[in-house]
Coordinates of C-alpha atoms and ligand atoms in Angstrom, one line a residue:
M16 CA 104.4 206.8 -139.6
S17 CA 106.5 204.3 -137.4
D18 CA 110.1 204.9 -137.6
K19 CA 110.9 201.4 -136.2
V20 CA 113.5 199.4 -137.8
L21 CA 113.7 195.4 -137.2
V22 CA 117.0 194.3 -136.4
L23 CA 118.2 190.8 -137.3
N24 CA 121.3 189.0 -135.9
A25 CA 124.1 187.9 -138.2
T26 CA 122.2 184.6 -138.5
Y27 CA 119.0 186.6 -139.7
E28 CA 117.3 185.7 -136.4
P29 CA 115.1 188.5 -135.4
L30 CA 116.8 190.4 -132.2
N31 CA 115.0 193.5 -131.6
V32 CA 113.6 196.7 -132.8
C33 CA 115.3 200.1 -132.8
T34 CA 114.7 203.6 -134.3
A35 CA 115.6 204.6 -137.7
K36 CA 118.1 207.0 -136.3
R37 CA 120.0 204.2 -134.5
A38 CA 119.8 201.9 -137.4
V39 CA 121.5 204.7 -139.6
V40 CA 124.3 205.0 -136.9
L41 CA 124.8 201.3 -137.2
M42 CA 125.0 201.4 -140.9
L43 CA 127.2 204.4 -141.1
K44 CA 129.6 202.4 -138.7
R45 CA 129.5 199.3 -140.8
K46 CA 128.0 197.4 -138.0
A47 CA 124.8 196.6 -140.0
E48 CA 123.6 196.5 -143.5
P49 CA 120.1 197.4 -144.8
L50 CA 118.1 194.4 -146.1
E51 CA 115.0 196.3 -146.7
V52 CA 114.5 199.8 -147.4
S53 CA 111.4 202.0 -147.0
E54 CA 110.4 205.0 -149.3
R55 CA 111.6 207.4 -146.6
L56 CA 114.8 209.5 -147.3
Y57 CA 117.4 210.2 -144.9
H58 CA 119.4 213.4 -145.5
S59 CA 123.0 213.8 -144.2
S60 CA 125.2 216.7 -144.7
R61 CA 126.5 215.2 -147.9
D62 CA 124.0 212.9 -149.4
A63 CA 120.5 211.4 -149.0
F64 CA 119.6 207.7 -148.9
R65 CA 116.5 205.6 -148.2
L66 CA 115.8 204.7 -144.6
P67 CA 116.0 201.0 -143.8
D68 CA 113.0 198.9 -142.8
V69 CA 115.0 195.9 -141.9
I70 CA 118.8 195.8 -141.0
K71 CA 121.1 192.8 -140.2
L72 CA 124.1 193.1 -138.0
N73 CA 127.5 192.2 -139.5
Y74 CA 128.6 190.5 -136.0
Y75 CA 126.7 187.7 -134.0
V76 CA 125.0 188.7 -130.7
K77 CA 124.9 186.1 -128.4
V78 CA 121.1 185.6 -127.4
P79 CA 120.3 183.8 -124.1
R80 CA 118.2 180.6 -124.8
E81 CA 114.6 181.4 -124.2
G82 CA 114.1 179.0 -121.4
S83 CA 116.9 180.7 -119.4
R84 CA 115.2 184.0 -119.7
K85 CA 114.4 185.3 -116.2
V86 CA 110.9 184.5 -114.9
S87 CA 108.9 187.5 -114.1
R88 CA 105.4 188.2 -112.7
R89 CA 104.7 190.6 -115.5
A90 CA 105.8 188.1 -118.3
I91 CA 103.9 185.2 -116.7
L92 CA 100.7 187.4 -116.6
A93 CA 101.1 188.6 -120.3
R94 CA 101.7 184.9 -121.2
D95 CA 98.7 183.7 -119.5
N96 CA 96.6 186.6 -121.0
H97 CA 95.9 187.9 -117.6
C98 CA 93.7 185.1 -116.9
C99 CA 93.6 182.6 -113.8
Q100 CA 94.9 179.4 -115.1
Y101 CA 92.6 177.3 -112.8
C102 CA 89.2 179.3 -113.0
G103 CA 89.6 181.9 -115.6
S104 CA 89.0 184.9 -113.4
R105 CA 90.9 188.1 -114.4
A106 CA 90.7 189.6 -110.8
H107 CA 93.2 189.4 -107.8
L108 CA 95.8 187.8 -110.0
T109 CA 98.9 186.3 -108.5
I110 CA 101.4 183.7 -109.6
D111 CA 101.6 180.1 -108.6
H112 CA 104.1 177.4 -108.5
V113 CA 102.3 174.5 -110.0
I114 CA 104.4 172.1 -107.9
P115 CA 104.8 174.0 -104.7
K116 CA 108.2 175.4 -103.6
S117 CA 107.6 173.5 -100.5
R118 CA 107.2 170.2 -102.6
G119 CA 110.4 171.0 -104.5
G120 CA 108.9 172.8 -107.5
A121 CA 111.3 175.0 -109.3
T122 CA 110.8 178.8 -110.3
T123 CA 110.7 178.1 -114.0
W124 CA 108.3 179.2 -117.0
E125 CA 107.2 175.6 -116.8
N126 CA 106.1 175.5 -113.3
I127 CA 104.6 178.9 -112.8
V128 CA 101.2 180.0 -114.0
T129 CA 99.0 182.9 -113.4
S130 CA 96.4 182.2 -110.6
C131 CA 93.8 184.4 -108.7
A132 CA 94.4 184.9 -105.1
P133 CA 91.3 182.4 -104.1
C134 CA 92.5 179.6 -106.5
N135 CA 96.0 180.2 -105.0
S136 CA 95.0 179.9 -101.5
R137 CA 92.7 176.8 -102.2
K138 CA 95.4 174.9 -103.7
G139 CA 98.0 175.8 -100.8
D140 CA 100.6 173.5 -100.8
R141 CA 99.2 170.5 -102.4
L142 CA 100.2 169.1 -105.9
P143 CA 97.7 169.5 -108.8
R144 CA 96.6 165.9 -108.4
E145 CA 96.1 166.2 -104.7
A146 CA 94.2 169.6 -105.0
N147 CA 92.4 168.3 -108.4
M148 CA 93.5 171.6 -109.9
H149 CA 95.3 171.5 -113.1
P150 CA 96.3 174.5 -115.3
R151 CA 94.2 174.9 -118.3
T152 CA 97.4 175.4 -120.6
N153 CA 100.8 173.8 -120.4
P154 CA 103.0 176.5 -119.1
R155 CA 106.0 177.2 -121.4
P156 CA 108.6 179.9 -122.0
P157 CA 107.0 182.8 -123.7
D158 CA 107.2 183.3 -127.5
P159 CA 110.8 184.6 -128.1
F160 CA 109.6 187.2 -130.5
A161 CA 106.7 188.5 -128.2
F162 CA 109.0 191.6 -127.7
I163 CA 108.7 192.5 -131.3
Y164 CA 105.0 192.4 -131.1
M165 CA 105.0 194.4 -128.0
A166 CA 107.4 197.1 -129.4
V167 CA 105.3 198.0 -132.3
S168 CA 101.6 198.4 -132.9
D169 CA 101.6 197.2 -136.5
I170 CA 104.2 194.8 -137.8
R171 CA 105.1 195.9 -141.4
R172 CA 104.8 193.5 -144.6
S173 CA 108.6 193.8 -144.9
W174 CA 109.1 192.4 -141.5
L175 CA 106.9 189.3 -142.0
R176 CA 109.0 187.0 -144.0
Y177 CA 111.9 187.5 -141.4
L178 CA 109.7 186.8 -138.6
E179 CA 107.9 183.7 -140.4
Y180 CA 111.4 182.6 -141.3
A181 CA 112.5 182.6 -137.7
A182 CA 109.3 181.1 -136.4
V183 CA 109.7 178.0 -138.4
Ligands
ZN223 ZN1 91.2 181.2 -110.1

């Protein structure tokens, strides 16, 4: 049984996933309130109550805008399904600046794609139209809630409406 709890910001926006123990501490300190409870019971020295499935913080946590989250090689590869965006290869993966740095390209989610080493060296310092090599997908910042799907193997039913609400 998973003991993960979905944590929502004061605005109901999904924030992260924590352990049931951590969620109980937040609730006892009145920093969070339960929105959904599970069948599982928590026993303290004095009483017992149902463990939360979803909690909402009573204070607002400032979240960096998705576009400003730091670009990392690992996140780029995960976003691109570990697949070269030029030829589809899954071997010898590197990351490539679509508009090369030497041509003024920035290190941003929108300008970096997964590329296998052969495609990367074939493209070199050329622009996509000069090399006639265009990424298969339009590079974007990753799904802001991807971390939630990575943190748990199965998303509980009680979480869905909060994730769907936030995705709209
Ligand atoms: Zn390739």
